[in-house]
Amino acid sequence: MGSNERRVGTVSRGIRCPIIRDGDDLAAIVTESVLDAAKSDGFSLRDRDVIAVTESVVARSQGNYASVSDIASDVRAKLGGGTIGVIFPILSRNRFAICLRGIAMGAEKIVLMLSYPSDEVGNALVSLDRLDEAGVNPYSDVLTLEKYRELFGENKHEFTGVDYVSYYGDLIRKCGAEAEIIFANQPKAILPYTKNIITCDIHTRARTKRILKAAGAEAVYGLDELMNAPVNGSGYNEKYGLLGSNKSTEDAVKLFPRECRPLVLDIQRRILEKTGKHVEVMVYGDGAFKDPQGKIWELADPVVSPAYTDGLIGTPNELKLKYLADNDFRDLEGEALKQAISESIRKKDSDLVGNMASQGTTPRQLTDLIGSLCDLTSGSGDKGTPVVLIQGYFDNYTN
């Protein structure tokens, strides 16, 4: 190691970019923005640096939007426009309210079935403690709106101050549909009300669809199967439909970006041409982490990263330094300890599954870990850094 030893490990930088518009050459803009930042901040790119681009600017450059009337047309065509069960949506004005407007505009009546005590990503309607007090078993009990109000009254969301039960009910009625609201956690609980169902859960959707179809539902669509093709020239997402969409205006959503592997490969190629460095590139949306205070799990997108270059496939393969220091090499110190640990890292197996020295290094996908770091770096507000450059992520103690 010697006097030129690197003293800094992983560095994550938010990169400022111009506001991206429909039709912009995003690969060129990202490449230039990163190179300009390197020049102005006095650092240089290295092999295996990661350039990450937030999904929202990718979708914007693709012009990938759908209006509530586009959604309504798709819902009517697929589910017949009568009484539709809308089950397990998340409680979010940004993520679901505009989708719900479109769905309600394509139906005569909506039976809205909310999971409780919270939605899939942890937005709470009531606390578990209050369920215990009321003697309610969330696994088996189906509550009507009247029963819910009698037991729990009005419940405003801790962060947004919205009573989502009233908010969603009012929103459906404003769109000209009748609304009935029930609370249940078993998908089959919707079937006495209607056999035409939109299941709005994200990560559990395949199981929900399977259960409903096996129990005799007639039309079952996930949010991933609405707007999965253009309607009247709208945007669409063939793989995820309305999943991963965000509110754009009161009458439109920005969809999750369409196929964007060509984009990440294009950025990788441009950086190689301009700098001679082989970087990895990914598109990221929500990170995959949970807030211990509000109990909200961040991941409302179907995946953290919809596209990435091949060097980001897989999971980290790391040894726990503290385990080696406390166990195998507890009698060594100083330079001898450093050499012994460095030697272990250099010799580590390519697959450490089951190795004691790797315990505590949770094997999460690289793109989930790096995407979470990017989401925290860029924030969700006004930082103006939709591109993140991460350096040194693949370094270890020996580099």
XYZ file of C-alpha atoms in Angstrom:
399
model
C 0.000 0.000 0.000
C 2.541 2.857 0.488
C 2.354 6.628 0.448
C -0.010 6.947 -2.534
C -2.631 4.861 -0.690
C -6.195 6.068 -1.396
C -7.794 7.450 1.752
C -11.360 7.724 0.475
C -13.798 4.893 -0.247
C -17.223 5.300 -1.841
C -18.246 8.816 -2.894
C -21.749 9.699 -4.128
C -22.274 12.998 -5.957
C -25.503 14.566 -7.178
C -24.910 15.970 -10.664
C -26.772 19.119 -11.739
C -28.467 18.939 -15.127
C -30.631 21.192 -17.266
C -34.407 20.630 -16.999
C -35.185 17.681 -19.268
C -38.038 17.974 -21.785
C -39.873 15.576 -24.083
C -37.639 14.655 -27.024
C -34.312 15.777 -25.480
C -31.211 13.692 -26.277
C -30.832 12.391 -22.747
C -27.671 10.322 -23.355
C -25.849 13.416 -24.641
C -27.119 15.610 -21.782
C -26.131 13.083 -19.069
C -22.673 12.534 -20.585
C -21.981 16.277 -20.862
C -23.338 17.001 -17.368
C -21.072 14.382 -15.766
C -17.987 15.537 -17.699
C -18.723 19.212 -16.888
C -19.106 18.349 -13.185
C -15.798 16.440 -13.208
C -14.062 19.426 -14.765
C -15.602 22.053 -12.475
C -15.099 19.977 -9.322
C -11.623 18.749 -10.201
C -12.057 14.969 -10.210
C -11.642 12.426 -12.981
C -13.726 9.416 -13.974
C -12.432 5.919 -13.268
C -13.276 2.440 -14.503
C -16.331 0.973 -12.730
C -17.704 4.352 -11.656
C -21.506 4.241 -11.711
C -23.601 6.879 -13.470
C -27.253 6.665 -12.424
C -30.152 8.549 -14.020
C -33.473 9.034 -12.230
C -36.446 7.383 -13.959
C -38.519 10.554 -14.034
C -36.218 12.374 -16.477
C -36.030 9.237 -18.641
C -39.849 9.046 -18.802
C -40.011 12.788 -19.471
C -37.533 12.591 -22.352
C -39.624 9.711 -23.761
C -42.816 11.810 -23.457
C -44.363 8.915 -21.563
C -47.634 10.310 -20.218
C -51.256 9.140 -20.009
C -54.377 11.205 -19.286
C -57.275 10.183 -17.019
C -59.476 9.834 -20.113
C -56.922 7.445 -21.687
C -57.012 5.366 -18.492
C -60.836 5.444 -18.467
C -60.990 4.168 -22.062
C -58.620 1.316 -21.273
C -60.566 0.349 -18.128
C -63.898 0.391 -19.987
C -62.510 -1.738 -22.822
C -60.975 -4.315 -20.485
C -63.490 -4.489 -17.613
C -66.801 -3.579 -19.243
C -67.600 -0.318 -17.458
C -70.077 -1.674 -14.864
C -69.186 -2.430 -11.238
C -65.450 -2.792 -10.770
C -63.612 -3.945 -7.655
C -60.477 -1.875 -7.020
C -58.423 -3.695 -4.420
C -55.248 -3.104 -2.379
C -54.277 0.351 -3.716
C -51.602 2.285 -1.863
C -52.671 5.457 -0.040
C -50.994 8.166 -2.061
C -52.092 11.324 -3.852
C -48.949 11.245 -5.976
C -48.982 7.545 -6.832
C -52.598 6.454 -6.975
C -55.144 9.286 -6.880
C -54.906 10.202 -10.581
C -55.013 6.510 -11.586
C -58.152 6.142 -9.439
C -59.785 9.099 -11.229
C -59.230 7.388 -14.563
C -60.514 4.054 -13.251
C -63.632 5.673 -11.743
C -64.352 7.497 -15.013
C -64.422 4.083 -16.720
C -66.977 2.517 -14.321
C -70.541 2.910 -13.059
C -69.620 1.794 -9.563
C -66.332 1.214 -7.734
C -66.112 -1.148 -4.788
C -62.871 0.007 -3.191
C -61.244 -2.603 -0.959
C -58.466 -1.252 1.235
C -55.989 -3.437 3.084
C -55.656 -2.626 6.782
C -54.132 -1.650 9.219
C -51.877 -0.262 6.466
C -51.333 -0.417 2.731
C -48.660 -2.542 1.115
C -45.891 0.022 1.541
C -46.750 0.858 5.151
C -49.042 3.921 4.993
C -51.226 3.299 8.046
C -55.003 3.624 8.321
C -55.029 2.531 11.973
C -52.424 1.142 14.347
C -52.102 -2.538 15.216
C -52.670 -1.549 18.852
C -56.083 -0.120 17.974
C -56.985 -3.298 16.097
C -56.046 -5.285 19.208
C -58.230 -3.046 21.384
C -61.182 -3.456 19.020
C -60.716 -7.240 18.886
C -60.411 -7.182 15.099
C -58.468 -9.885 13.245
C -57.114 -8.209 10.095
C -56.355 -11.557 8.495
C -59.943 -12.748 8.456
C -62.314 -9.852 9.254
C -64.011 -7.852 6.502
C -65.173 -4.413 7.671
C -67.753 -2.201 5.991
C -67.133 1.544 5.940
C -69.787 1.948 8.689
C -68.061 -0.633 10.899
C -64.647 0.927 10.266
C -65.907 4.397 11.220
C -67.712 3.064 14.293
C -64.554 1.314 15.535
C -61.852 3.739 14.428
C -63.459 7.059 13.430
C -61.520 9.373 11.125
C -57.805 8.712 10.658
C -55.592 11.323 9.094
C -52.278 10.207 7.587
C -49.363 11.038 9.905
C -47.382 12.944 7.243
C -49.966 14.270 4.796
C -52.938 15.000 7.092
C -55.270 13.293 4.593
C -58.052 10.888 5.605
C -57.545 8.623 2.596
C -60.813 6.751 3.123
C -62.859 9.966 2.635
C -60.465 11.293 0.016
C -60.694 8.230 -2.254
C -64.471 7.914 -1.752
C -65.049 11.579 -2.683
C -62.716 11.309 -5.640
C -64.641 8.337 -7.088
C -67.994 10.134 -6.691
C -66.640 13.326 -8.281
C -65.806 11.246 -11.355
C -69.460 10.236 -11.668
C -69.245 6.706 -10.266
C -70.940 5.253 -7.198
C -68.508 4.329 -4.392
C -68.627 1.566 -1.789
C -65.660 1.044 0.526
C -64.704 -2.120 2.433
C -61.628 -3.187 4.378
C -60.113 -6.647 3.970
C -56.807 -8.428 3.445
C -57.972 -11.567 1.641
C -58.286 -11.004 -2.125
C -61.399 -13.232 -2.279
C -63.346 -10.820 -0.035
C -64.115 -8.707 -3.127
C -65.898 -11.514 -5.023
C -69.348 -11.217 -3.342
C -69.421 -7.611 -4.674
C -68.157 -8.062 -8.250
C -66.287 -10.489 -10.495
C -64.479 -7.713 -12.418
C -61.408 -6.597 -10.534
C -58.387 -4.318 -10.786
C -55.758 -5.403 -8.283
C -53.550 -2.422 -7.446
C -50.886 -4.038 -5.273
C -47.317 -3.756 -6.480
C -45.022 -6.470 -5.137
C -47.709 -9.061 -4.318
C -49.717 -8.687 -7.529
C -48.924 -12.103 -9.074
C -50.241 -13.951 -6.008
C -53.354 -11.761 -5.766
C -54.220 -12.401 -9.428
C -53.675 -16.143 -9.019
C -55.981 -16.328 -5.967
C -58.749 -14.295 -7.656
C -58.680 -16.282 -10.894
C -58.733 -19.593 -9.014
C -61.729 -18.362 -6.975
C -63.847 -17.596 -10.045
C -63.199 -13.918 -10.859
C -64.135 -13.111 -14.460
C -61.910 -10.172 -15.407
C -58.749 -9.613 -13.375
C -56.242 -6.925 -14.312
C -53.293 -5.571 -12.369
C -52.208 -1.944 -12.672
C -49.386 -3.426 -14.763
C -52.014 -4.510 -17.336
C -53.633 -1.077 -17.737
C -51.948 1.368 -20.135
C -49.615 -1.397 -21.276
C -50.279 -0.316 -24.880
C -51.082 3.136 -26.331
C -54.667 4.396 -26.029
C -55.587 7.175 -28.503
C -51.888 7.870 -29.048
C -51.031 8.052 -25.318
C -47.826 6.956 -23.632
C -47.715 3.416 -22.248
C -45.445 0.902 -20.569
C -45.593 -2.589 -22.068
C -44.030 -4.200 -19.003
C -45.436 -2.219 -16.059
C -48.520 -0.358 -17.313
C -49.618 2.117 -14.616
C -47.221 0.678 -12.019
C -44.484 3.136 -11.140
C -46.514 6.068 -12.476
C -46.521 9.475 -10.747
C -48.907 12.383 -10.804
C -47.944 14.829 -13.540
C -50.981 17.152 -13.460
C -54.496 16.765 -12.004
C -55.474 15.052 -15.281
C -52.395 13.061 -16.245
C -49.750 10.676 -14.970
C -46.138 10.285 -16.004
C -45.612 6.574 -16.583
C -42.571 4.524 -15.585
C -40.019 4.784 -18.415
C -40.314 2.358 -21.318
C -37.449 0.109 -22.430
C -34.345 2.094 -21.455
C -31.493 -0.377 -21.843
C -30.450 1.351 -25.111
C -30.077 4.579 -23.094
C -27.717 3.095 -20.466
C -25.613 1.409 -23.165
C -25.466 4.690 -25.131
C -24.218 6.657 -22.080
C -21.651 3.924 -21.320
C -20.386 4.064 -24.933
C -20.181 7.881 -24.993
C -18.161 8.009 -21.751
C -15.781 5.346 -23.093
C -15.275 7.367 -26.292
C -14.656 10.625 -24.453
C -12.566 9.403 -21.491
C -11.390 5.854 -22.243
C -13.073 4.729 -18.985
C -15.508 1.846 -18.746
C -18.298 3.035 -16.436
C -21.506 1.263 -15.395
C -24.834 3.034 -15.976
C -28.298 2.509 -14.501
C -31.745 4.077 -14.325
C -33.195 4.281 -10.804
C -36.525 5.199 -9.205
C -37.505 4.633 -5.584
C -34.894 3.269 -3.229
C -35.571 0.079 -1.287
C -35.514 1.138 2.349
C -37.990 1.515 5.188
C -38.574 4.501 7.450
C -38.619 3.347 11.088
C -40.700 6.336 12.257
C -43.585 6.322 9.777
C -43.136 2.587 8.962
C -43.277 3.471 5.282
C -41.381 1.310 2.832
C -40.066 3.546 0.067
C -40.539 1.191 -2.863
C -43.756 2.185 -4.678
C -42.104 1.488 -8.048
C -42.274 -2.086 -9.354
C -38.450 -2.292 -9.323
C -35.638 -0.027 -8.105
C -33.871 -0.129 -11.477
C -35.640 -0.801 -14.782
C -32.377 -0.873 -16.774
C -28.652 -1.209 -16.113
C -25.399 -2.261 -17.773
C -24.120 -5.804 -17.267
C -21.496 -4.928 -14.651
C -24.324 -4.202 -12.188
C -25.861 -7.681 -12.338
C -25.713 -9.696 -9.112
C -25.038 -9.115 -5.407
C -21.982 -7.875 -3.482
C -19.455 -10.517 -2.494
C -17.976 -9.087 0.684
C -16.229 -10.211 3.832
C -17.069 -8.614 7.176
C -13.887 -6.838 8.286
C -14.988 -6.737 11.915
C -15.524 -10.531 11.909
C -12.006 -11.140 10.578
C -10.529 -8.640 13.040
C -12.376 -10.118 16.037
C -11.930 -13.807 15.164
C -9.369 -15.098 12.673
C -6.841 -12.316 13.323
C -7.583 -11.250 16.891
C -3.916 -11.712 17.911
C -2.576 -9.375 15.229
C -2.386 -5.602 15.156
C -1.061 -2.719 13.093
C 0.583 -3.519 9.790
C 0.402 -7.302 10.325
C -3.385 -7.122 10.841
C -3.756 -4.955 7.767
C -1.729 -7.392 5.631
C -3.631 -10.456 6.911
C -7.049 -8.909 6.217
C -5.915 -7.649 2.798
C -4.702 -11.157 1.945
C -8.092 -12.670 2.983
C -9.934 -10.216 0.762
C -7.647 -10.891 -2.186
C -8.172 -14.634 -1.808
C -11.906 -14.589 -1.025
C -14.058 -17.107 -2.853
C -16.171 -15.831 -5.692
C -19.225 -17.079 -3.787
C -19.273 -16.561 -0.029
C -22.723 -18.068 0.638
C -22.583 -19.822 4.021
C -19.114 -18.514 4.887
C -19.089 -17.250 8.510
C -16.847 -14.323 7.586
C -19.518 -12.906 5.283
C -22.391 -13.028 7.778
C -24.070 -9.681 8.296
C -23.364 -8.685 4.681
C -26.958 -8.971 3.439
C -26.966 -10.259 -0.146
C -29.118 -7.599 -1.802
C -29.019 -6.888 -5.540
C -26.329 -4.359 -6.445
C -28.910 -2.260 -8.298
C -31.163 -2.165 -5.201
C -28.288 -1.025 -2.979
C -26.881 1.510 -5.421
C -30.382 2.713 -6.385
C -31.163 3.368 -2.717
C -27.918 5.354 -2.347
C -28.886 7.359 -5.450
C -32.435 8.025 -4.224
C -31.071 9.348 -0.926
C -28.457 11.427 -2.759
C -30.829 13.047 -5.257
C -33.760 13.417 -2.833
C -37.312 13.697 -4.119
C -37.605 17.477 -4.116
C -35.666 20.475 -5.333
C -32.009 19.434 -5.293
C -31.968 19.505 -9.105
C -29.579 16.567 -9.408
C -31.390 13.869 -11.439
C -28.061 12.196 -12.200
C -25.825 10.655 -9.540
C -22.177 9.690 -9.942
C -20.870 7.054 -7.559
C -17.150 6.417 -7.353
C -15.297 3.724 -5.451
C -18.330 1.508 -4.860
C -16.488 -1.621 -6.001
C -13.294 -0.821 -4.118
C -12.414 -2.787 -1.032
C -9.789 -2.481 1.684
C -7.027 -3.710 -0.651
C -7.469 -1.107 -3.426
